[in-house]
Amino acid sequence: MALANRSELSFHQVTFAKGFSMEIKSENACFGGAQGVYAHASEACGGEMTFGLFLPEEAKLGPVPVLWYLSGLTCTHENAMTKAGAQAWAAQEGIALVFPDTSPRGADVVDDAAYDLGQGAGFYVNAIQPPWDRHFRMWDYIAEELPALLGRAFAVDLERQSITGHSMGGHGALTLAMGRPGQYRSVSAFSPICNPMGSDWGQKQFTSYLGDDQSLWKPHDASHQMQEVGFDGPVLIDTGTQDQFLDLLKPETLAFAIAKRRQDGHLRMQKGYDHSYFFVSSFMEDHIAFHAEALYAE
């Protein structure tokens, strides 16, 4: 069903650009608002992309602030949307939640047998190496294309954006926040990959997507970027002390960079928690309240 034919829905903008089309996969009432799943043709990724969007009740009256949630390896738009428990807290704060997919998908999209490369593992970069460069342009998709689409179709305020994510998505949230100055008011992350240049969760993927020139990797390493450019806003990081991937995540490198730069940031090691969505959901209220303060600040 094309969104352009559903303008009577109070959560959608009344007018659309000529030729604008987006497919409604599902829409469900949720905490007084609406949780939708939508598909559209993406120029950045060269094919169809799917995303989830929660709009609070306030979106019926006008544009609301936006919090982006970027998911981790092997995830789709669906994981956080159904497991993180974020909608209840976002409804309380009057904030929209965007749940993008983690990569382009489809029979014509190149893939790899490993779980940490290819479909489900876009790493939020613009690939420049074949065969990945044809579709894997997640940086442009998240930073530019999808926000523009949301602004045309839904009651969201793109002057008030913040970003968060989990694992690979935490890496993406941090690097996008520092790499796009002024776009996001606050950034947080759950168990982020903090130093991909020094980890098997990064070296392999950056070589495949970006090539051997490590100068091209640096803008996508949160610890390097934190030390070099930092973030003009508040930062919140949570990682579990029992996270089974700590040696790959390397939170100590980001802690050092935050301290060296004297960044306004909090990195918390949460005792007993692992890498799962049980961990994410346990601290989701904290993160949404953290972003709400920044999003509603004058």
Tab-separated table of C-alpha atoms in Angstrom, residues 63-250:
chain	number	residue	atom	x	y	z
A	63	PRO	CA	6.706	17.736	14.495
A	64	VAL	CA	8.452	15.929	17.354
A	65	PRO	CA	12.165	15.360	18.129
A	66	VAL	CA	13.875	12.289	16.679
A	67	LEU	CA	16.076	9.655	18.316
A	68	TRP	CA	17.888	7.287	15.948
A	69	TYR	CA	18.599	3.746	17.124
A	70	LEU	CA	21.261	1.881	15.127
A	71	SER	CA	21.355	-1.877	15.607
A	72	GLY	CA	24.270	-4.310	15.692
A	73	LEU	CA	25.656	-7.226	13.725
A	74	THR	CA	23.096	-9.683	12.258
A	75	CYS	CA	20.187	-7.422	13.261
A	76	THR	CA	17.443	-5.912	11.117
A	77	HIS	CA	15.167	-2.949	11.862
A	78	GLU	CA	13.112	-5.383	13.936
A	79	ASN	CA	15.448	-6.343	16.804
A	80	ALA	CA	15.436	-3.156	18.848
A	81	MET	CA	11.910	-2.320	17.768
A	82	THR	CA	10.591	-5.475	19.454
A	83	LYS	CA	13.171	-6.148	22.208
A	84	ALA	CA	14.494	-2.863	23.603
A	85	GLY	CA	11.314	-1.606	25.287
A	86	ALA	CA	12.079	1.862	23.967
A	87	GLN	CA	8.600	2.926	22.854
A	88	ALA	CA	7.186	3.274	26.361
A	89	TRP	CA	9.913	5.700	27.408
A	90	ALA	CA	9.839	7.580	24.085
A	91	ALA	CA	6.071	8.023	24.421
A	92	GLN	CA	6.571	9.441	27.893
A	93	GLU	CA	9.061	11.992	26.529
A	94	GLY	CA	7.217	12.762	23.259
A	95	ILE	CA	10.081	11.564	21.053
A	96	ALA	CA	10.039	9.700	17.726
A	97	LEU	CA	12.234	6.600	17.376
A	98	VAL	CA	13.775	5.515	14.076
A	99	PHE	CA	14.941	1.902	13.674
A	100	PRO	CA	16.853	1.596	10.373
A	101	ASP	CA	18.092	-1.692	8.967
A	102	THR	CA	21.790	-2.524	9.368
A	103	SER	CA	22.560	-2.993	5.670
A	104	PRO	CA	21.059	-3.251	2.199
A	105	ARG	CA	19.484	-6.624	1.452
A	106	GLY	CA	18.177	-8.658	-1.463
A	107	ALA	CA	19.124	-11.339	-3.957
A	108	ASP	CA	21.170	-8.857	-5.998
A	109	VAL	CA	23.090	-7.531	-2.970
A	110	VAL	CA	26.502	-9.105	-2.454
A	111	ASP	CA	26.905	-11.078	0.772
A	112	ASP	CA	29.498	-13.096	2.670
A	113	ALA	CA	29.228	-16.416	4.473
A	114	ALA	CA	30.493	-14.837	7.703
A	115	TYR	CA	27.998	-13.143	10.031
A	116	ASP	CA	30.230	-10.075	10.432
A	117	LEU	CA	30.525	-9.024	6.783
A	118	GLY	CA	27.926	-8.276	4.126
A	119	GLN	CA	24.178	-8.299	4.702
A	120	GLY	CA	23.433	-7.482	8.339
A	121	ALA	CA	26.917	-6.014	8.775
A	122	GLY	CA	27.072	-2.677	6.971
A	123	PHE	CA	29.173	-1.009	9.712
A	124	TYR	CA	27.633	2.375	8.837
A	125	VAL	CA	30.293	3.290	6.267
A	126	ASN	CA	30.224	4.147	2.563
A	127	ALA	CA	32.012	1.244	0.885
A	128	ILE	CA	34.417	2.237	-1.880
A	129	GLN	CA	35.804	-1.213	-2.706
A	130	PRO	CA	34.111	-3.579	-5.163
A	131	PRO	CA	31.890	-5.508	-4.965
A	132	TRP	CA	30.576	-3.730	-1.844
A	133	ASP	CA	30.539	-0.206	-3.275
A	134	ARG	CA	27.421	-0.824	-5.349
A	135	HIS	CA	25.059	-1.084	-2.370
A	136	PHE	CA	26.839	-0.604	0.959
A	137	ARG	CA	26.502	3.143	1.547
A	138	MET	CA	24.979	3.130	5.018
A	139	TRP	CA	26.653	6.370	6.130
A	140	ASP	CA	24.870	8.393	3.451
A	141	TYR	CA	21.667	6.460	4.013
A	142	ILE	CA	21.519	7.164	7.760
A	143	ALA	CA	22.944	10.678	7.711
A	144	GLU	CA	21.195	12.104	4.658
A	145	GLU	CA	18.733	10.015	2.679
A	146	LEU	CA	16.524	8.567	5.402
A	147	PRO	CA	16.260	11.824	7.408
A	148	ALA	CA	15.177	13.664	4.254
A	149	LEU	CA	12.565	11.020	3.553
A	150	LEU	CA	11.206	11.173	7.106
A	151	GLY	CA	10.992	14.947	6.935
A	152	ARG	CA	8.828	14.708	3.821
A	153	ALA	CA	6.495	11.999	5.080
A	154	PHE	CA	6.114	12.326	8.846
A	155	ALA	CA	5.760	14.911	11.597
A	156	VAL	CA	9.385	14.914	12.749
A	157	ASP	CA	11.600	17.861	13.652
A	158	LEU	CA	14.964	17.365	11.955
A	159	GLU	CA	16.376	20.362	13.836
A	160	ARG	CA	16.183	18.193	16.963
A	161	GLN	CA	17.936	14.871	16.359
A	162	SER	CA	19.925	12.598	18.677
A	163	ILE	CA	21.437	9.176	18.073
A	164	THR	CA	22.112	5.938	19.922
A	165	GLY	CA	22.893	2.322	19.064
A	166	HIS	CA	24.085	-1.080	20.226
A	167	SER	CA	27.390	-2.824	19.437
A	168	MET	CA	28.086	-2.180	15.711
A	169	GLY	CA	25.254	0.348	15.959
A	170	GLY	CA	26.947	2.012	18.923
A	171	HIS	CA	30.037	2.369	16.741
A	172	GLY	CA	27.852	3.919	14.040
A	173	ALA	CA	26.106	6.277	16.453
A	174	LEU	CA	29.376	7.595	17.861
A	175	THR	CA	31.140	8.037	14.524
A	176	LEU	CA	28.133	9.668	12.863
A	177	ALA	CA	27.690	12.049	15.791
A	178	MET	CA	31.331	13.144	15.632
A	179	GLY	CA	31.527	13.018	11.841
A	180	ARG	CA	28.412	15.142	11.256
A	181	PRO	CA	28.924	18.213	13.484
A	182	GLY	CA	25.696	19.965	14.380
A	183	GLN	CA	23.365	17.209	13.201
A	184	TYR	CA	22.826	15.479	16.560
A	185	ARG	CA	22.282	17.120	19.930
A	186	SER	CA	23.408	14.122	21.996
A	187	VAL	CA	24.870	10.662	21.471
A	188	SER	CA	24.761	7.474	23.508
A	189	ALA	CA	25.670	3.845	22.958
A	190	PHE	CA	25.160	0.406	24.449
A	191	SER	CA	28.255	-1.835	24.273
A	192	PRO	CA	29.745	0.018	21.285
A	193	ILE	CA	32.654	-1.210	19.201
A	194	CYS	CA	34.987	1.531	20.431
A	195	ASN	CA	38.202	0.892	18.523
A	196	PRO	CA	37.455	-1.007	15.288
A	197	MET	CA	40.884	-0.184	13.871
A	198	GLY	CA	42.332	-2.329	16.650
A	199	SER	CA	39.739	-5.098	16.627
A	200	ASP	CA	38.670	-8.068	14.537
A	201	TRP	CA	35.286	-6.310	14.532
A	202	GLY	CA	36.627	-3.570	12.285
A	203	GLN	CA	39.905	-4.479	10.633
A	204	LYS	CA	38.317	-7.172	8.478
A	205	GLN	CA	35.318	-5.035	7.532
A	206	PHE	CA	37.237	-1.810	6.921
A	207	THR	CA	39.685	-3.651	4.658
A	208	SER	CA	36.782	-5.117	2.677
A	209	TYR	CA	34.695	-1.939	2.460
A	210	LEU	CA	37.345	0.809	2.456
A	211	GLY	CA	40.600	-0.843	1.337
A	212	ASP	CA	44.054	-0.956	2.902
A	213	ASP	CA	44.574	2.803	3.349
A	214	GLN	CA	44.043	3.193	7.093
A	215	SER	CA	43.688	6.964	6.815
A	216	LEU	CA	40.233	6.187	5.392
A	217	TRP	CA	39.425	4.097	8.464
A	218	LYS	CA	40.053	6.806	11.050
A	219	PRO	CA	36.747	8.723	10.641
A	220	HIS	CA	35.006	5.442	11.507
A	221	ASP	CA	36.920	4.717	14.714
A	222	ALA	CA	35.141	6.237	17.721
A	223	SER	CA	38.231	6.297	19.956
A	224	HIS	CA	40.313	8.046	17.305
A	225	GLN	CA	37.558	10.541	16.528
A	226	MET	CA	36.899	11.242	20.199
A	227	GLN	CA	40.546	12.111	20.734
A	228	GLU	CA	40.857	14.164	17.538
A	229	VAL	CA	37.518	16.010	17.214
A	230	GLY	CA	35.230	15.031	20.102
A	231	PHE	CA	31.528	15.821	20.197
A	232	ASP	CA	29.889	19.164	20.903
A	233	GLY	CA	27.299	17.762	23.272
A	234	PRO	CA	26.706	15.168	25.987
A	235	VAL	CA	27.841	11.542	25.626
A	236	LEU	CA	26.601	8.469	27.517
A	237	ILE	CA	28.095	4.970	27.122
A	238	ASP	CA	26.981	1.798	28.922
A	239	THR	CA	28.823	-1.529	28.675
A	240	GLY	CA	28.335	-4.648	30.796
A	241	THR	CA	31.187	-6.040	32.879
A	242	GLN	CA	30.171	-9.545	31.780
A	243	ASP	CA	29.926	-8.650	28.099
A	244	GLN	CA	31.257	-11.684	26.248
A	245	PHE	CA	32.747	-9.465	23.537
A	246	LEU	CA	34.715	-7.009	25.706
A	247	ASP	CA	38.019	-7.819	23.997
A	248	LEU	CA	36.460	-6.879	20.657
A	249	LEU	CA	34.636	-3.790	21.944
A	250	LYS	CA	37.660	-2.238	23.702
